[in-house]
């Protein structure tokens, strides 16, 4: 065992010395030297490059000082400075690497120092161990020589006795001691072996560390070399590129210069001719204002002459136009006069479901095929014929009726006042003729539409404003159907300016511009009328409904102003009320209707027979319409009749009324004769059993001067109205 240990120790010593020799000539030192040399070389090269660059820059700057490639040069210079910056960076990196190498060398020196220390320790240890080994060997050798002595003692023991035994004991104890000594030596050996192993481990670790450092150094070096190489290449490339570009550009500049020289040579004559042209143009420009002034003077004279001619033509045209206007008005008046200022039409409604069936609903009215002004009524087995200005049979459409009326409506635009009345018993078609249905409107809406279109047609010369009022007369009380308080009774008053004209303070007037506006006005009027009574049908048959349309015009060329009024009146039912059944309020209503219809008849009679006095004041209706019935106003009475057998007696009354009104206009003599043949109210009441609204002799001396009314209109605020009426009124105000 001791021998093998010795051999092992020897091996260790050898290994250590080998390592030491290896470390003595390390690669690291070699590497460091190599790196330093390489660095130095690179620095030298860099210096050379910088020198070259400076030279190049100088060369480039000199020829291209003022040439167009200066920018290119600056770019190249920038690139160069970029490259310089990069080389600076690389230099810094190199310095870093140098520092790193230095640090690593320092660490290596440290490691070597440590290794040397550990080797010295190891040598000491070895020395100590070999000393102990020598001691042990000596002890062993002495021990080896001893046993023979013991064997002898034992032999002698057999011969001797107690003395020998004692000696044996001593020997045994000594043997024991020696054995212990051997054990101790073994222990020491073991420890030494362990120390050896640990030192071997340390050596291996150190070796691995050295290898790592070496590899790192190798890598850093390679990297540095690569970077240097790349930088070198980049620099060379940039320099070459810049150089070749500068050469090409120089060549181009030279070529351009040559071209410009030749151009200059050819352009000189052209410049001479241009200068010549310029001078002549300059002269012309100097003379131009004079020429222009001359031309302007003559043009102005021509234009003012032309304007003068046009003006005189216009004046002539205007004069002719006014003359034509006067003529037209005259002709129209003449036409109306020929037709009569008061005209009476009859309209027979068709038999309806409401007439029932059987003999009562049989048709009692026939017409003359050759004369559209004649109609025959079969009454109590006798045929009675009537002649009016025109008769519309049941099949006559609303449009046909309106065609006969429209001349009257348009005269309103020329400043005439017009009244159209629908007269007849309840259910004879008055409202149908005046208002019509939504799908088939009557005179009211058609008249307004016609007015709108006529006004539009004349818009080039005239400004027109069309406004409407709606009123109702019930029991001789006048109410505003478009007002905020429809139940309020209005008064007809004389203008305080002493002009003798009439007006209704508080009567609302709405400006209308479209069919929508009219519809809103009509709806509003209906709502107001309906809210004021329990049974609208009953109420409307007992009251007169008036739609008053005012057309105000201004002729822009002449400054002429016109005002025309169109009064569309749906009269109360003309039927007679049974004397026995009529009492209280019903009788009062009947009396009022009687009074107003009689007054209307009286007025029309007085007008047609050209009486000096017309009894307008006998009823609210005639008083209100005074200015629209008198003077050169035009009136149309549309007498509505039912053709049913059961209505013949009312139909007879209505037709008699119509014929009588119409027949008045026959001149004073025949008028008198006609008047003499008429029955008095007494007579009628006796013969017909009831009252007949009719043309009674007038009450003279109660009339004021005929004058237009409808002044002083007021519009209530929507806040004072309630519900649907207020909302419609609001709509009207916003649109109108
Ligand atoms: P009034 O107003 O005289 O009391 P209305 O105008 O209310 O009479 O007419 C009574 C009925 O007869 C209504 O149903 C109406 O539609 C109808 N009617 C009146 N005239 C005509 C007509 N020409 N064509 C068709 N229906 C008519
Ligand atoms: Mg009616």
XYZ file of C-alpha atoms and ligand atoms in Angstrom:
764
model
C 0.000 0.000 0.000
C 2.780 2.401 0.955
C 4.420 1.660 -2.356
C 1.331 2.399 -4.421
C 0.785 5.637 -2.465
C 4.322 6.647 -3.209
C 3.792 5.956 -6.896
C 0.629 8.050 -6.928
C 2.338 10.980 -5.227
C 5.078 10.831 -7.775
C 2.553 10.952 -10.608
C 0.913 13.996 -9.047
C 4.215 15.783 -8.788
C 4.926 15.093 -12.421
C 1.515 16.359 -13.493
C 2.014 19.540 -11.514
C 5.367 20.240 -13.033
C 3.934 19.660 -16.515
C 1.120 22.111 -15.858
C 3.608 24.632 -14.576
C 5.673 24.366 -17.684
C 2.551 24.744 -19.787
C 1.502 27.838 -17.880
C 4.987 29.273 -18.086
C 4.742 29.698 -21.887
C 1.070 30.700 -22.027
C -0.824 31.431 -25.225
C -2.474 34.394 -23.564
C 0.729 36.328 -23.577
C 1.243 35.457 -27.186
C -2.321 36.552 -27.974
C -1.851 39.787 -26.159
C 1.258 40.591 -28.111
C -0.472 39.635 -31.336
C -3.465 41.847 -30.549
C -1.267 44.767 -29.670
C 0.615 44.407 -32.942
C -2.624 44.124 -34.884
C -4.026 47.222 -33.178
C -0.961 49.184 -34.029
C -1.196 48.086 -37.650
C -4.875 49.104 -37.866
C -4.118 52.485 -36.360
C -1.482 53.068 -38.985
C -3.887 52.108 -41.766
C -6.528 54.407 -40.371
C -4.102 57.298 -40.418
C -3.234 56.565 -44.024
C -6.943 56.439 -44.934
C -7.641 59.756 -43.269
C -4.801 61.308 -45.170
C -6.194 59.946 -48.421
C -9.655 61.234 -47.562
C -8.329 64.712 -46.879
C -6.532 64.644 -50.186
C -9.673 63.498 -52.009
C -11.789 66.181 -50.382
C -9.316 68.830 -51.379
C -9.312 67.542 -54.962
C -13.114 67.499 -55.173
C -13.588 70.924 -53.688
C -11.218 72.676 -56.029
C -12.870 72.116 -59.469
C -16.471 72.052 -58.343
C -16.625 75.201 -56.266
C -19.502 76.864 -58.115
C -20.884 73.885 -59.962
C -24.319 72.349 -59.568
C -22.861 69.238 -57.961
C -21.981 71.065 -54.811
C -24.837 69.379 -53.075
C -23.569 65.995 -54.221
C -20.205 66.946 -52.766
C -21.715 67.941 -49.465
C -23.545 64.640 -49.392
C -20.301 62.817 -50.035
C -18.622 64.864 -47.362
C -21.370 63.906 -45.015
C -20.833 60.272 -45.928
C -17.142 60.711 -45.276
C -17.730 62.311 -41.935
C -20.127 59.459 -41.198
C -17.359 57.022 -42.047
C -14.973 58.977 -39.862
C -17.425 58.838 -37.054
C -17.728 55.109 -37.552
C -13.926 54.707 -37.532
C -13.901 56.747 -34.297
C -16.394 54.360 -32.854
C -14.317 51.387 -33.979
C -11.307 52.997 -32.396
C -13.207 53.330 -29.170
C -14.221 49.687 -29.453
C -10.588 48.748 -29.983
C -9.615 50.631 -26.879
C -12.330 48.783 -25.019
C -11.026 45.466 -26.304
C -7.515 46.484 -25.287
C -8.790 47.208 -21.833
C -10.520 43.840 -21.735
C -7.334 42.049 -22.815
C -5.430 43.933 -20.151
C -7.935 42.903 -17.496
C -7.824 39.299 -18.591
C -4.019 39.284 -18.529
C -4.134 40.646 -15.008
C -6.530 37.937 -13.945
C -4.297 35.319 -15.579
C -1.316 36.618 -13.609
C -3.349 36.354 -10.448
C -4.330 32.772 -11.278
C -0.694 31.920 -11.937
C 0.313 33.413 -8.603
C -2.322 31.355 -6.873
C -1.128 28.249 -8.711
C 2.412 28.901 -7.648
C 1.303 29.232 -4.031
C -0.649 26.013 -4.145
C 2.328 24.242 -5.781
C 4.624 25.450 -3.001
C 2.161 24.222 -0.436
C 1.974 20.932 -2.260
C 5.788 20.598 -2.191
C 5.844 21.323 1.511
C 3.142 18.753 2.098
C 5.031 16.248 -0.004
C 8.141 16.923 1.983
C 6.295 16.422 5.219
C 4.677 13.259 3.989
C 7.917 11.726 2.709
C 9.457 12.529 6.072
C 6.712 10.716 7.867
C 6.940 7.863 5.369
C 10.582 7.520 6.138
C 9.831 7.431 9.868
C 7.143 4.861 9.343
C 9.451 2.723 7.271
C 12.029 2.868 9.940
C 9.521 1.927 12.585
C 8.276 -0.928 10.417
C 11.806 -2.129 9.887
C 12.468 -2.056 13.634
C 9.234 -3.836 14.246
C 10.098 -6.475 11.735
C 13.281 -7.206 13.561
C 11.459 -7.611 16.890
C 9.191 -10.738 16.487
C 12.031 -13.142 16.364
C 12.841 -11.971 19.832
C 9.271 -12.692 20.937
C 9.298 -16.124 19.384
C 12.382 -16.850 21.374
C 10.801 -15.601 24.523
C 7.783 -17.805 23.930
C 10.080 -20.779 23.466
C 11.861 -19.896 26.572
C 8.566 -19.556 28.355
C 7.999 -23.154 27.767
C 11.250 -23.715 29.482
C 11.085 -20.991 32.089
C 7.911 -20.124 33.918
C 6.564 -16.986 35.578
C 9.378 -14.808 34.486
C 8.734 -15.749 30.965
C 5.071 -15.111 31.302
C 5.669 -11.578 32.460
C 7.958 -10.945 29.591
C 5.305 -12.262 27.290
C 2.818 -9.851 28.693
C 5.155 -6.994 28.164
C 5.796 -8.071 24.642
C 2.089 -8.329 24.013
C 1.448 -4.845 25.288
C 4.265 -3.562 23.180
C 2.856 -5.359 20.205
C -0.438 -3.719 20.931
C 1.220 -0.324 20.985
C 2.926 -0.976 17.693
C -0.359 -2.020 16.112
C -1.908 1.237 17.250
C 1.050 3.082 15.740
C 0.412 1.348 12.412
C -3.315 2.338 12.575
C -2.347 5.942 13.174
C 0.024 5.871 10.238
C -2.792 4.495 8.099
C -5.056 7.333 9.158
C -2.367 9.884 8.233
C -2.029 8.203 4.850
C -5.756 8.453 4.252
C -5.765 12.166 5.034
C -2.888 12.728 2.677
C -4.754 10.886 -0.048
C -7.794 13.173 0.439
C -5.602 16.287 0.301
C -4.097 15.011 -2.902
C -7.580 14.517 -4.448
C -8.691 18.027 -3.545
C -5.527 19.532 -5.012
C -6.167 17.501 -8.204
C -9.688 18.974 -8.375
C -8.389 22.535 -7.973
C -5.917 21.940 -10.770
C -8.710 20.689 -13.088
C -10.869 23.723 -12.300
C -8.036 26.126 -12.986
C -7.314 24.398 -16.255
C -10.983 24.722 -17.377
C -10.975 28.416 -16.448
C -7.836 29.019 -18.476
C -9.454 27.333 -21.471
C -12.541 29.520 -21.148
C -10.450 32.698 -21.089
C -8.572 31.564 -24.100
C -11.752 30.870 -26.076
C -13.143 34.281 -25.200
C -9.966 36.011 -26.258
C -10.068 34.109 -29.537
C -13.666 35.159 -30.184
C -13.062 38.847 -29.387
C -10.110 38.909 -31.655
C -12.065 37.327 -34.524
C -14.904 39.796 -34.052
C -12.575 42.732 -34.081
C -10.904 41.534 -37.217
C -14.258 41.092 -38.971
C -15.424 44.578 -38.038
C -12.208 46.115 -39.185
C -12.536 44.264 -42.476
C -16.122 45.409 -43.032
C -15.258 49.011 -42.262
C -12.376 48.914 -44.625
C -14.590 47.613 -47.411
C -17.287 50.179 -46.747
C -14.816 53.008 -46.818
C -13.270 51.868 -50.088
C -16.662 51.462 -51.710
C -17.860 54.942 -50.663
C -14.701 56.545 -51.931
C -14.928 54.762 -55.265
C -18.583 55.644 -55.729
C -18.052 59.287 -54.915
C -15.158 59.486 -57.240
C -16.909 57.879 -60.220
C -20.021 60.023 -59.671
C -17.999 63.184 -59.518
C -16.259 62.210 -62.753
C -19.563 61.555 -64.579
C -21.021 64.826 -63.353
C -18.013 66.803 -64.359
C -18.286 65.326 -67.830
C -21.966 66.278 -68.070
C -21.256 69.802 -66.888
C -18.601 70.202 -69.510
C -20.965 68.981 -72.206
C -23.688 71.382 -70.998
C -21.270 74.240 -71.086
C -20.386 73.470 -74.670
C -24.122 73.312 -75.615
C -24.839 76.618 -73.875
C -21.959 78.249 -75.745
C -23.311 77.159 -79.118
C -26.842 78.229 -78.084
C -25.584 81.633 -77.086
C -24.037 82.059 -80.474
C -27.321 81.181 -82.292
C -29.539 83.183 -79.894
C -27.813 86.506 -80.371
C -29.541 87.361 -83.704
C -32.922 86.243 -82.298
C -32.409 88.550 -79.332
C -31.722 91.403 -81.681
C -35.039 90.860 -83.554
C -36.886 90.480 -80.237
C -35.540 93.756 -78.953
C -36.679 95.391 -82.126
C -40.185 93.881 -81.777
C -40.336 94.915 -78.139
C -39.545 98.500 -78.993
C -42.269 98.633 -81.639
C -44.786 97.062 -79.177
C -43.829 99.609 -76.569
C -44.677 102.362 -79.022
C -48.046 100.722 -79.751
C -48.852 100.430 -76.021
C -48.075 104.124 -75.614
C -50.583 104.931 -78.342
C -53.229 102.419 -77.161
C -55.029 104.521 -74.455
C -55.700 107.249 -77.013
C -57.148 104.745 -79.463
C -59.198 103.133 -76.691
C -60.622 106.458 -75.554
C -61.621 107.215 -79.095
C -63.321 103.823 -79.510
C -65.070 104.150 -76.116
C -66.375 107.587 -77.003
C -67.946 106.368 -80.204
C -69.320 103.187 -78.523
C -70.839 105.262 -75.697
C -72.504 107.551 -78.177
C -73.932 104.566 -80.059
C -75.159 102.924 -76.859
C -76.844 106.041 -75.501
C -78.512 106.527 -78.856
C -79.743 102.914 -78.749
C -80.951 103.356 -75.142
C -82.776 106.504 -76.124
C -84.472 104.630 -78.973
C -85.446 101.750 -76.663
C -86.748 104.211 -74.075
C -88.923 105.971 -76.554
C -90.228 102.606 -77.822
C -90.919 101.580 -74.218
C -92.773 104.788 -73.518
C -94.836 104.235 -76.610
C -95.505 100.618 -75.571
C -96.472 101.673 -72.045
C -98.834 104.247 -73.437
C -100.391 101.621 -75.704
C -100.547 99.142 -72.833
C -102.404 101.601 -70.612
C -104.759 102.431 -73.430
C -105.365 98.702 -73.987
C -105.904 98.241 -70.247
C -108.518 100.971 -70.222
C -110.123 99.499 -73.309
C -110.174 96.033 -71.781
C -111.834 97.357 -68.642
C -114.324 99.276 -70.720
C -115.094 96.228 -72.850
C -115.402 94.064 -69.769
C -117.739 96.551 -68.160
C -119.722 96.768 -71.325
C -119.946 92.976 -71.489
C -121.041 92.750 -67.883
C -123.454 95.599 -68.397
C -124.891 93.819 -71.419
C -125.229 90.646 -69.399
C -126.545 92.674 -66.520
C -124.781 93.620 -63.327
C -127.115 91.339 -61.446
C -127.492 87.894 -62.837
C -129.674 85.032 -61.685
C -128.744 81.409 -62.241
C -130.686 78.309 -61.272
C -129.135 75.023 -60.301
C -131.131 71.828 -59.900
C -129.514 69.189 -57.752
C -129.892 65.496 -58.606
C -132.364 63.258 -56.772
C -130.484 61.810 -53.800
C -130.978 58.872 -51.443
C -132.223 61.321 -48.813
C -135.225 62.081 -51.050
C -136.428 58.545 -50.324
C -138.406 56.415 -52.797
C -141.831 56.330 -54.324
C -143.925 59.150 -55.834
C -142.555 61.668 -53.283
C -139.063 61.274 -54.683
C -140.183 61.475 -58.324
C -138.554 64.070 -60.529
C -140.681 67.170 -60.999
C -138.255 69.346 -62.960
C -137.606 69.211 -66.720
C -135.517 71.335 -69.054
C -135.828 72.942 -72.444
C -133.592 71.191 -74.949
C -133.142 74.404 -77.018
C -132.852 77.001 -74.268
C -130.480 76.555 -71.332
C -132.184 79.407 -69.486
C -135.589 77.729 -69.215
C -136.854 75.133 -66.744
C -140.290 73.508 -66.230
C -141.708 72.469 -62.866
C -144.623 70.093 -62.525
C -146.528 71.397 -59.535
C -149.868 69.964 -58.449
C -150.372 68.497 -61.936
C -149.629 71.801 -63.702
C -146.416 72.615 -65.548
C -144.969 76.015 -64.637
C -142.078 77.377 -66.741
C -139.404 79.767 -65.567
C -136.803 81.746 -67.458
C -133.556 82.726 -65.723
C -130.122 83.884 -67.039
C -128.942 80.298 -67.014
C -130.146 76.992 -65.649
C -127.807 74.154 -64.594
C -129.357 70.683 -64.799
C -128.520 68.012 -62.184
C -125.743 66.581 -64.310
C -123.930 69.942 -64.532
C -120.528 69.557 -62.885
C -118.986 71.942 -60.373
C -116.510 72.910 -63.086
C -119.230 73.817 -65.569
C -120.939 75.945 -62.941
C -117.669 77.661 -62.116
C -116.929 78.381 -65.782
C -120.021 80.592 -65.845
C -118.906 82.356 -62.706
C -115.217 82.883 -63.347
C -115.566 86.105 -65.369
C -117.119 87.667 -62.261
C -114.316 86.341 -60.092
C -111.568 87.728 -62.335
C -113.211 91.159 -62.466
C -112.371 91.284 -58.786
C -108.682 91.533 -59.778
C -109.497 94.666 -61.801
C -110.881 96.245 -58.671
C -114.575 95.366 -58.893
C -116.664 94.203 -55.983
C -118.517 90.959 -56.533
C -121.231 89.102 -54.597
C -122.221 85.514 -55.251
C -125.216 84.250 -53.261
C -126.493 80.692 -52.977
C -130.226 80.863 -52.350
C -132.715 78.047 -51.773
C -134.403 75.748 -49.321
C -132.346 73.605 -46.977
C -131.032 70.555 -48.805
C -131.281 72.146 -52.258
C -127.489 72.208 -52.699
C -126.364 75.698 -51.580
C -123.412 74.466 -49.564
C -122.565 71.949 -52.277
C -122.388 74.730 -54.856
C -120.421 77.137 -52.651
C -118.143 74.826 -50.698
C -118.477 71.486 -52.501
C -116.644 68.436 -51.253
C -112.938 67.830 -50.701
C -112.772 65.799 -53.911
C -114.985 68.150 -55.867
C -114.679 71.669 -54.483
C -117.229 74.371 -55.122
C -117.103 78.026 -56.103
C -115.259 79.181 -52.949
C -112.098 77.178 -53.468
C -112.126 77.365 -57.263
C -112.499 81.165 -57.104
C -109.475 81.491 -54.846
C -107.449 79.132 -57.026
C -108.389 81.160 -60.086
C -107.407 84.350 -58.312
C -104.032 82.848 -57.427
C -103.324 81.789 -60.998
C -104.504 85.131 -62.450
C -102.355 87.025 -59.974
C -99.366 84.855 -60.862
C -99.950 85.582 -64.551
C -99.840 89.308 -63.902
C -96.950 89.153 -61.469
C -94.586 90.717 -64.045
C -96.344 94.100 -63.750
C -98.543 93.843 -60.657
C -98.112 93.133 -56.974
C -101.177 91.491 -55.467
C -102.175 90.571 -51.949
C -105.120 88.251 -51.398
C -106.700 88.016 -47.969
C -109.802 86.353 -46.601
C -112.298 86.867 -43.795
C -115.093 84.533 -42.793
C -118.227 85.652 -40.990
C -121.639 84.345 -40.044
C -124.917 86.172 -39.574
C -127.305 84.426 -37.216
C -130.377 86.094 -35.794
C -129.095 89.373 -37.183
C -125.866 89.063 -35.200
C -122.577 89.231 -37.068
C -119.784 86.920 -35.817
C -116.182 86.526 -36.940
C -115.532 82.857 -37.829
C -111.746 83.362 -37.902
C -111.575 85.408 -34.717
C -110.324 84.418 -31.321
C -113.786 84.849 -29.858
C -116.279 83.696 -32.491
C -119.250 84.134 -30.142
C -118.591 87.869 -29.897
C -121.070 90.033 -31.822
C -119.434 92.438 -34.250
C -120.750 95.789 -35.285
C -120.680 97.429 -38.704
C -119.479 100.969 -38.284
C -119.017 104.115 -40.285
C -115.423 105.122 -40.788
C -114.615 107.953 -38.359
C -112.642 109.729 -41.124
C -115.912 111.042 -42.539
C -115.431 109.233 -45.866
C -118.770 107.530 -45.360
C -117.169 104.115 -45.743
C -118.162 101.168 -43.563
C -115.933 98.806 -41.643
C -116.247 95.993 -39.124
C -113.931 96.557 -36.166
C -112.368 93.264 -35.025
C -113.110 91.238 -38.173
C -110.117 88.968 -38.767
C -108.426 88.942 -42.132
C -105.857 86.344 -43.168
C -103.415 86.755 -46.017
C -103.524 83.614 -48.233
C -101.031 82.537 -50.860
C -101.857 78.932 -51.655
C -104.640 76.359 -51.747
C -103.234 74.960 -48.483
C -103.779 78.344 -46.843
C -107.372 78.451 -48.094
C -108.064 74.954 -46.817
C -106.688 75.900 -43.422
C -108.881 79.016 -43.350
C -111.965 76.987 -44.341
C -111.220 74.339 -41.755
C -110.696 76.949 -39.092
C -113.984 78.620 -40.013
C -115.799 75.288 -39.839
C -114.304 74.421 -36.477
C -115.287 77.796 -35.063
C -118.796 77.491 -36.466
C -119.212 73.954 -35.152
C -118.011 74.769 -31.634
C -120.609 77.479 -31.283
C -123.706 75.335 -31.907
C -125.151 71.995 -30.907
C -126.342 70.906 -34.360
C -124.195 72.286 -37.171
C -126.518 71.246 -40.007
C -129.487 72.864 -38.337
C -127.466 75.927 -37.389
C -125.912 76.390 -40.830
C -129.329 76.188 -42.472
C -130.495 78.974 -40.123
C -127.568 81.325 -40.660
C -125.782 83.055 -43.523
C -122.129 82.086 -44.060
C -119.914 84.677 -45.720
C -116.474 84.284 -47.189
C -115.006 87.685 -48.008
C -111.992 87.694 -50.319
C -110.128 90.987 -50.752
C -107.709 91.414 -53.657
C -105.383 94.410 -53.393
C -103.216 95.202 -56.391
C -100.450 97.641 -57.293
C -99.386 98.274 -60.893
C -95.660 98.730 -60.555
C -95.273 100.655 -63.809
C -98.085 103.146 -63.243
C -98.389 103.064 -59.461
C -102.121 102.408 -59.866
C -103.758 100.732 -56.858
C -106.906 98.575 -57.003
C -109.012 96.858 -54.370
C -111.628 94.290 -55.314
C -113.840 92.314 -52.986
C -115.379 88.936 -53.667
C -118.219 88.022 -51.281
C -119.242 84.371 -51.389
C -122.456 83.885 -49.408
C -124.116 80.594 -48.456
C -127.542 81.940 -47.398
C -129.810 80.490 -44.716
C -132.493 78.054 -45.894
C -135.336 79.890 -47.616
C -138.003 77.340 -46.636
C -141.102 78.552 -44.895
C -141.721 77.379 -41.349
C -145.117 75.991 -40.393
C -146.966 78.674 -38.489
C -148.384 76.287 -35.924
C -145.017 74.550 -35.229
C -142.963 77.726 -35.085
C -142.637 79.240 -31.677
C -139.957 80.497 -29.296
C -136.433 80.533 -30.665
C -137.416 78.719 -33.859
C -139.951 81.455 -34.661
C -137.366 84.132 -33.883
C -134.887 82.455 -36.239
C -137.549 82.250 -38.960
C -138.386 85.915 -38.524
C -134.749 86.920 -38.756
C -134.177 84.823 -41.873
C -137.360 86.203 -43.383
C -136.231 89.723 -42.627
C -132.741 89.355 -44.031
C -133.754 87.454 -47.175
C -136.541 89.967 -47.795
C -134.054 92.788 -47.324
C -131.699 91.136 -49.803
C -134.533 90.829 -52.296
C -135.426 94.472 -51.715
C -131.884 95.618 -52.262
C -131.446 93.597 -55.445
C -134.747 94.834 -56.687
C -133.825 98.434 -55.981
C -130.461 97.996 -57.670
C -131.814 96.264 -60.783
C -134.577 98.746 -61.191
C -131.960 101.478 -60.683
C -133.825 103.048 -57.802
C -132.387 106.189 -56.281
C -132.571 104.666 -52.857
C -131.428 101.178 -51.934
C -132.491 99.862 -48.483
C -129.136 98.399 -47.413
C -129.690 99.063 -43.721
C -132.735 96.838 -43.400
C -130.582 93.809 -42.522
C -127.085 93.072 -41.275
C -126.373 91.121 -44.477
C -127.220 93.892 -46.914
C -125.629 96.515 -44.697
C -122.392 94.501 -44.557
C -122.406 93.923 -48.320
C -123.477 97.431 -49.166
C -120.298 98.393 -51.026
C -120.237 95.078 -52.866
C -123.804 95.406 -54.093
C -123.840 99.078 -55.130
C -122.081 101.096 -57.828
C -120.604 99.054 -60.650
C -120.398 95.946 -58.443
C -121.535 92.647 -59.856
C -123.932 90.256 -58.212
C -124.826 86.668 -58.964
C -127.774 84.901 -57.367
C -127.500 81.121 -57.649
C -130.957 79.772 -56.910
C -130.712 76.159 -55.794
C -133.710 73.845 -56.212
C -134.557 70.249 -55.448
C -136.217 68.302 -58.259
C -138.083 65.969 -55.882
C -141.861 65.860 -56.029
C -142.173 66.463 -52.275
C -140.209 69.742 -52.526
C -142.157 71.239 -55.422
C -143.903 73.890 -53.376
C -140.546 75.194 -51.965
C -139.012 74.835 -55.427
C -141.847 76.916 -56.826
C -141.214 79.650 -54.233
C -137.477 79.693 -54.926
C -137.969 79.845 -58.687
C -140.547 82.599 -58.327
C -138.044 84.541 -56.262
C -135.389 83.983 -58.930
C -137.591 85.038 -61.804
C -138.848 88.078 -60.011
C -135.358 89.254 -59.191
C -134.306 88.770 -62.763
C -137.380 90.297 -64.370
C -136.913 93.616 -62.611
C -134.289 94.798 -65.043
C -136.617 95.797 -67.845
C -136.604 99.568 -67.635
C -138.775 101.810 -65.469
C -142.098 101.339 -67.342
C -142.111 97.606 -67.560
C -140.661 97.472 -64.092
C -143.592 99.310 -62.762
C -145.899 96.991 -64.674
C -144.052 93.998 -63.195
C -144.215 95.499 -59.751
C -147.944 95.929 -60.005
C -148.450 92.267 -60.736
C -146.402 91.057 -57.738
C -148.216 89.781 -54.692
C -147.697 91.587 -51.436
C -146.289 89.839 -48.363
C -149.822 89.649 -46.973
C -151.051 88.044 -50.159
C -148.234 85.530 -50.185
C -148.754 84.628 -46.593
C -152.407 84.067 -47.259
C -152.032 82.181 -50.509
C -148.957 80.082 -49.587
C -149.892 79.810 -45.935
C -146.471 80.993 -44.787
C -143.943 83.761 -45.365
C -141.968 84.091 -48.536
C -138.650 85.856 -48.537
C -139.271 88.314 -51.275
C -138.892 91.711 -52.805
C -141.082 93.905 -50.766
C -141.526 97.600 -51.308
C -138.578 99.258 -49.576
C -138.595 101.445 -46.560
C -137.203 104.713 -47.853
C -134.877 107.211 -46.182
C -132.927 104.893 -43.939
C -129.776 104.464 -45.946
C -126.312 105.897 -45.626
C -124.021 106.592 -48.510
C -122.921 103.406 -50.295
C -119.356 102.900 -49.245
C -116.883 100.028 -48.982
C -116.604 98.312 -45.637
C -114.089 95.824 -44.223
C -111.681 98.240 -42.610
C -109.933 97.949 -39.268
C -109.329 94.214 -39.167
C -107.756 92.767 -36.099
C -105.957 89.450 -35.564
C -106.390 87.791 -32.169
C -103.432 86.080 -30.556
C -103.425 82.253 -30.707
C -103.006 82.039 -26.928
C -106.557 83.332 -26.444
C -108.065 80.450 -28.411
C -108.482 76.895 -27.317
C -108.085 73.398 -28.773
C -108.266 72.632 -32.445
C -109.308 76.137 -33.467
C -106.230 77.610 -31.826
C -103.918 75.115 -33.518
C -105.371 75.782 -36.976
C -105.138 79.478 -36.309
C -101.528 79.148 -35.371
C -100.860 77.271 -38.630
C -102.664 79.988 -40.550
C -100.645 82.725 -38.979
C -97.372 81.029 -39.681
C -98.273 80.383 -43.313
C -100.159 83.590 -43.951
P -128.034 73.084 -48.537
O -126.735 73.640 -48.243
O -128.816 73.893 -49.494
O -128.812 72.761 -47.327
P -126.503 70.867 -49.403
O -125.517 71.548 -50.238
O -126.124 70.489 -48.032
O -127.819 71.700 -49.311
O -127.040 69.618 -50.223
C -127.835 68.599 -49.685
C -127.357 67.264 -50.208
O -127.487 67.176 -51.611
C -125.930 67.032 -49.884
O -125.768 65.676 -49.531
C -125.239 67.316 -51.194
O -124.069 66.515 -51.318
C -126.250 66.912 -52.212
N -126.124 67.705 -53.435
C -126.522 68.970 -53.551
N -126.256 69.418 -54.819
C -125.712 68.414 -55.489
C -125.239 68.232 -56.850
N -125.304 69.217 -57.738
N -124.734 67.044 -57.193
C -124.663 66.071 -56.294
N -125.088 66.140 -55.012
C -125.627 67.312 -54.612
Mg -126.044 74.274 -46.369
